[in-house]
Amino acid sequence: MITAQDTDELRGWITGRLPDGLYASPVEVTVDREEICVVGAIPEPAGLGKDVTGAERDAALDGRIAEFRERTRKERMAVARAAERRYRRKVSWGAECGGRREVFTNVSAPVMTRLRQPQRQVLDTLIEAGVARSRSDALGWCVRLVETHADDWLRELRDSLAHVRHVRAQGPDRDGEPADAEGGA
């Protein structure tokens, strides 16, 4: 399990290791068991006036993100190699520009699950409807659907988990070992 202290230390290390000026503001660092994802804001292209069309603005933002990705690849990969050695996780990168967010690479980690027949039938229906090519693809589609429509609920759940971790860290069993059931340590 990744503790809040582990995550804080990792975020601090990544922030300290990034070259100054790589991103326009502090980066967002998200961590799980397989991956560290680093996303930061980059400046919008100069010359985007209020009179540009939506298509022109979208193309300019896409172009700026692509330019940033190419120009900073060497620096980002140096940080990624060091972080992967230190934390034994892959590093993914992304950028935000003008409200557009693009993550360049992501780890696609297999997840094993057991489903009962009604849940398998949901996946099979998605396959039959052409929404997905396989049960694995259908399950990923379902997770993305929940992620899209449950942002507030998931955010509240994550905040609650962070609070539980904080409260646990303040308790008497800071070494992670619970006290003996008979009252001894």
mmCIF file of C-alpha atoms in Angstrom:
data_model
loop_
_atom_site.group_PDB
_atom_site.id
_atom_site.type_symbol
_atom_site.label_atom_id
_atom_site.label_comp_id
_atom_site.label_asym_id
_atom_site.label_seq_id
_atom_site.Cartn_x
_atom_site.Cartn_y
_atom_site.Cartn_z
ATOM 1 C CA MET A 1 0.000 0.000 0.000
ATOM 2 C CA ILE A 2 1.205 3.493 -0.824
ATOM 3 C CA THR A 3 1.103 5.745 2.228
ATOM 4 C CA ALA A 4 0.472 9.483 2.195
ATOM 5 C CA GLN A 5 4.029 9.991 3.440
ATOM 6 C CA ASP A 6 5.396 7.907 0.527
ATOM 7 C CA THR A 7 3.329 9.948 -1.922
ATOM 8 C CA ASP A 8 4.418 13.260 -0.384
ATOM 9 C CA GLU A 9 8.084 12.230 -0.526
ATOM 10 C CA LEU A 10 7.736 11.117 -4.142
ATOM 11 C CA ARG A 11 5.958 14.333 -5.158
ATOM 12 C CA GLY A 12 8.671 16.360 -3.451
ATOM 13 C CA TRP A 13 11.441 14.428 -5.174
ATOM 14 C CA ILE A 14 9.818 14.803 -8.625
ATOM 15 C CA THR A 15 9.228 18.531 -8.068
ATOM 16 C CA GLY A 16 12.821 19.028 -6.946
ATOM 17 C CA ARG A 17 14.231 16.966 -9.822
ATOM 18 C CA LEU A 18 12.375 18.760 -12.627
ATOM 19 C CA PRO A 19 14.415 21.412 -14.425
ATOM 20 C CA ASP A 20 13.333 24.945 -13.480
ATOM 21 C CA GLY A 21 10.916 26.372 -16.005
ATOM 22 C CA LEU A 22 9.953 23.026 -17.544
ATOM 23 C CA TYR A 23 6.332 23.677 -16.559
ATOM 24 C CA ALA A 24 4.710 27.078 -15.950
ATOM 25 C CA SER A 25 3.371 26.150 -12.504
ATOM 26 C CA PRO A 26 3.730 23.400 -9.912
ATOM 27 C CA VAL A 27 3.058 19.964 -11.323
ATOM 28 C CA GLU A 28 0.362 17.485 -10.417
ATOM 29 C CA VAL A 29 1.889 14.132 -9.478
ATOM 30 C CA THR A 30 -0.418 11.112 -9.279
ATOM 31 C CA VAL A 31 0.895 7.796 -7.964
ATOM 32 C CA ASP A 32 -0.325 4.225 -7.836
ATOM 33 C CA ARG A 33 1.408 0.852 -7.545
ATOM 34 C CA GLU A 34 2.537 0.795 -11.181
ATOM 35 C CA GLU A 35 2.909 4.377 -12.307
ATOM 36 C CA ILE A 36 3.874 7.941 -11.507
ATOM 37 C CA CYS A 37 2.031 10.444 -13.711
ATOM 38 C CA VAL A 38 3.404 13.995 -13.912
ATOM 39 C CA VAL A 39 1.251 16.715 -15.507
ATOM 40 C CA GLY A 40 1.937 20.431 -15.509
ATOM 41 C CA ALA A 41 0.656 23.610 -17.087
ATOM 42 C CA ILE A 42 2.406 25.131 -20.071
ATOM 43 C CA PRO A 43 1.822 28.633 -21.475
ATOM 44 C CA GLU A 44 -0.750 29.155 -24.175
ATOM 45 C CA PRO A 45 0.552 30.180 -27.596
ATOM 46 C CA ALA A 46 1.096 33.922 -27.959
ATOM 47 C CA GLY A 47 -1.117 35.594 -30.504
ATOM 48 C CA LEU A 48 -4.323 33.742 -29.694
ATOM 49 C CA GLY A 49 -6.670 36.696 -29.694
ATOM 50 C CA LYS A 50 -10.324 36.710 -28.791
ATOM 51 C CA ASP A 51 -11.302 36.691 -32.452
ATOM 52 C CA VAL A 52 -9.892 33.222 -33.261
ATOM 53 C CA THR A 53 -12.292 30.463 -34.158
ATOM 54 C CA GLY A 54 -12.781 27.417 -31.957
ATOM 55 C CA ALA A 55 -11.063 25.229 -34.525
ATOM 56 C CA GLU A 56 -8.077 27.604 -34.703
ATOM 57 C CA ARG A 57 -7.781 27.699 -30.899
ATOM 58 C CA ASP A 58 -8.022 23.890 -30.643
ATOM 59 C CA ALA A 59 -5.341 23.462 -33.316
ATOM 60 C CA ALA A 60 -3.069 26.005 -31.620
ATOM 61 C CA LEU A 61 -3.385 24.246 -28.250
ATOM 62 C CA ASP A 62 -2.733 20.860 -29.874
ATOM 63 C CA GLY A 63 0.312 22.313 -31.598
ATOM 64 C CA ARG A 64 1.662 23.864 -28.396
ATOM 65 C CA ILE A 65 1.312 20.595 -26.467
ATOM 66 C CA ALA A 66 2.990 18.646 -29.294
ATOM 67 C CA GLU A 67 5.838 21.189 -29.429
ATOM 68 C CA PHE A 68 6.324 20.957 -25.654
ATOM 69 C CA ARG A 69 6.357 17.169 -25.801
ATOM 70 C CA GLU A 70 9.047 17.076 -28.500
ATOM 71 C CA ARG A 71 11.182 19.906 -27.095
ATOM 72 C CA THR A 72 11.289 18.562 -23.522
ATOM 73 C CA ARG A 73 11.574 14.838 -24.279
ATOM 74 C CA LYS A 74 15.269 14.573 -23.357
ATOM 75 C CA GLU A 75 14.833 16.386 -20.017
ATOM 76 C CA ARG A 76 11.676 14.459 -19.104
ATOM 77 C CA MET A 77 13.259 11.112 -19.951
ATOM 78 C CA ALA A 78 16.283 11.862 -17.741
ATOM 79 C CA VAL A 79 13.951 12.538 -14.813
ATOM 80 C CA ALA A 80 11.898 9.437 -15.659
ATOM 81 C CA ARG A 81 14.949 7.149 -15.702
ATOM 82 C CA ALA A 82 16.085 8.423 -12.302
ATOM 83 C CA ALA A 83 12.570 8.144 -10.834
ATOM 84 C CA GLU A 84 12.059 4.636 -12.256
ATOM 85 C CA ARG A 85 15.294 3.466 -10.634
ATOM 86 C CA ARG A 86 14.449 5.101 -7.323
ATOM 87 C CA TYR A 87 10.725 4.240 -7.070
ATOM 88 C CA ARG A 88 10.462 1.145 -9.287
ATOM 89 C CA ARG A 89 7.481 2.553 -11.182
ATOM 90 C CA LYS A 90 7.070 3.769 -14.733
ATOM 91 C CA VAL A 91 6.749 7.531 -15.228
ATOM 92 C CA SER A 92 4.113 9.023 -17.505
ATOM 93 C CA TRP A 93 3.998 12.643 -18.616
ATOM 94 C CA GLY A 94 1.381 15.136 -19.673
ATOM 95 C CA ALA A 95 0.665 18.822 -20.161
ATOM 96 C CA GLU A 96 -2.225 21.230 -19.689
ATOM 97 C CA CYS A 97 -2.603 24.199 -21.981
ATOM 98 C CA GLY A 98 -5.582 26.549 -22.214
ATOM 99 C CA GLY A 99 -7.893 24.114 -20.462
ATOM 100 C CA ARG A 100 -6.805 21.182 -22.631
ATOM 101 C CA ARG A 101 -5.121 18.266 -20.857
ATOM 102 C CA GLU A 102 -3.131 15.590 -22.658
ATOM 103 C CA VAL A 103 -1.267 12.706 -21.048
ATOM 104 C CA PHE A 104 1.397 11.501 -23.467
ATOM 105 C CA THR A 105 1.946 8.012 -22.174
ATOM 106 C CA ASN A 106 0.182 5.820 -19.669
ATOM 107 C CA VAL A 107 0.825 2.409 -18.229
ATOM 108 C CA SER A 108 -1.827 -0.085 -19.207
ATOM 109 C CA ALA A 109 -1.726 -2.498 -16.280
ATOM 110 C CA PRO A 110 -3.628 -5.779 -16.347
ATOM 111 C CA VAL A 111 -6.177 -6.196 -13.581
ATOM 112 C CA MET A 112 -7.563 -9.602 -12.722
ATOM 113 C CA THR A 113 -11.176 -9.830 -11.600
ATOM 114 C CA ARG A 114 -13.883 -12.407 -11.065
ATOM 115 C CA LEU A 115 -17.350 -11.598 -12.339
ATOM 116 C CA ARG A 116 -20.628 -13.378 -11.853
ATOM 117 C CA GLN A 117 -22.879 -14.125 -14.816
ATOM 118 C CA PRO A 118 -24.935 -10.885 -14.694
ATOM 119 C CA GLN A 119 -21.744 -8.798 -14.842
ATOM 120 C CA ARG A 120 -20.312 -10.953 -17.648
ATOM 121 C CA GLN A 121 -23.571 -10.471 -19.567
ATOM 122 C CA VAL A 122 -23.107 -6.692 -19.338
ATOM 123 C CA LEU A 123 -19.658 -7.052 -20.888
ATOM 124 C CA ASP A 124 -20.957 -9.430 -23.572
ATOM 125 C CA THR A 125 -23.735 -6.962 -24.449
ATOM 126 C CA LEU A 126 -21.139 -4.235 -24.993
ATOM 127 C CA ILE A 127 -19.234 -6.581 -27.295
ATOM 128 C CA GLU A 128 -22.364 -7.520 -29.257
ATOM 129 C CA ALA A 129 -23.251 -3.828 -29.631
ATOM 130 C CA GLY A 130 -19.815 -3.074 -31.062
ATOM 131 C CA VAL A 131 -18.831 -0.826 -28.142
ATOM 132 C CA ALA A 132 -15.977 -3.147 -27.233
ATOM 133 C CA ARG A 133 -13.936 -5.865 -28.925
ATOM 134 C CA SER A 134 -13.388 -8.088 -25.893
ATOM 135 C CA ARG A 135 -14.435 -8.498 -22.281
ATOM 136 C CA SER A 136 -11.231 -6.776 -21.247
ATOM 137 C CA ASP A 137 -12.003 -3.838 -23.538
ATOM 138 C CA ALA A 138 -15.618 -3.754 -22.272
ATOM 139 C CA LEU A 139 -14.508 -3.712 -18.651
ATOM 140 C CA GLY A 140 -12.135 -0.824 -19.379
ATOM 141 C CA TRP A 141 -15.005 1.015 -21.086
ATOM 142 C CA CYS A 142 -17.180 0.509 -17.979
ATOM 143 C CA VAL A 143 -14.468 1.847 -15.691
ATOM 144 C CA ARG A 144 -14.006 4.931 -17.904
ATOM 145 C CA LEU A 145 -17.788 5.465 -17.893
ATOM 146 C CA VAL A 146 -17.906 5.368 -14.097
ATOM 147 C CA GLU A 147 -14.829 7.616 -13.916
ATOM 148 C CA THR A 148 -16.531 10.173 -16.168
ATOM 149 C CA HIS A 149 -19.851 10.214 -14.336
ATOM 150 C CA ALA A 150 -18.695 9.747 -10.766
ATOM 151 C CA ASP A 151 -16.007 12.426 -10.422
ATOM 152 C CA ASP A 152 -17.540 14.097 -7.373
ATOM 153 C CA TRP A 153 -18.203 10.809 -5.594
ATOM 154 C CA LEU A 154 -14.738 9.444 -6.344
ATOM 155 C CA ARG A 155 -13.099 12.727 -5.277
ATOM 156 C CA GLU A 156 -14.989 12.603 -1.968
ATOM 157 C CA LEU A 157 -13.997 8.956 -1.486
ATOM 158 C CA ARG A 158 -10.309 9.741 -2.181
ATOM 159 C CA ASP A 159 -10.445 12.680 0.244
ATOM 160 C CA SER A 160 -11.943 10.391 2.891
ATOM 161 C CA LEU A 161 -9.196 7.819 2.340
ATOM 162 C CA ALA A 162 -6.551 10.518 2.692
ATOM 163 C CA HIS A 163 -8.157 11.572 5.975
ATOM 164 C CA VAL A 164 -8.184 7.955 7.228
ATOM 165 C CA ARG A 165 -4.473 7.607 6.374
ATOM 166 C CA HIS A 166 -3.733 10.841 8.207
ATOM 167 C CA VAL A 167 -5.644 9.740 11.315
ATOM 168 C CA ARG A 168 -3.961 6.318 11.280
ATOM 169 C CA ALA A 169 -0.547 7.991 11.080
ATOM 170 C CA GLN A 170 -1.360 9.958 14.248
ATOM 171 C CA GLY A 171 -2.272 6.797 16.206
ATOM 172 C CA PRO A 172 -0.130 4.769 18.584
ATOM 173 C CA ASP A 173 0.747 2.138 15.960
ATOM 174 C CA ARG A 174 2.876 4.344 13.712
ATOM 175 C CA ASP A 175 5.189 1.480 12.792
ATOM 176 C CA GLY A 176 2.265 -0.142 10.962
ATOM 177 C CA GLU A 177 2.032 -3.102 13.339
ATOM 178 C CA PRO A 178 -1.241 -3.303 15.270
ATOM 179 C CA ALA A 179 -1.072 -3.851 19.008
ATOM 180 C CA ASP A 180 -1.422 -7.448 20.251
ATOM 181 C CA ALA A 181 -5.076 -8.465 20.701
ATOM 182 C CA GLU A 182 -4.378 -9.270 24.372
ATOM 183 C CA GLY A 183 -3.284 -5.718 25.048
ATOM 184 C CA GLY A 184 0.463 -6.206 24.678
ATOM 185 C CA ALA A 185 2.567 -4.481 22.112
#
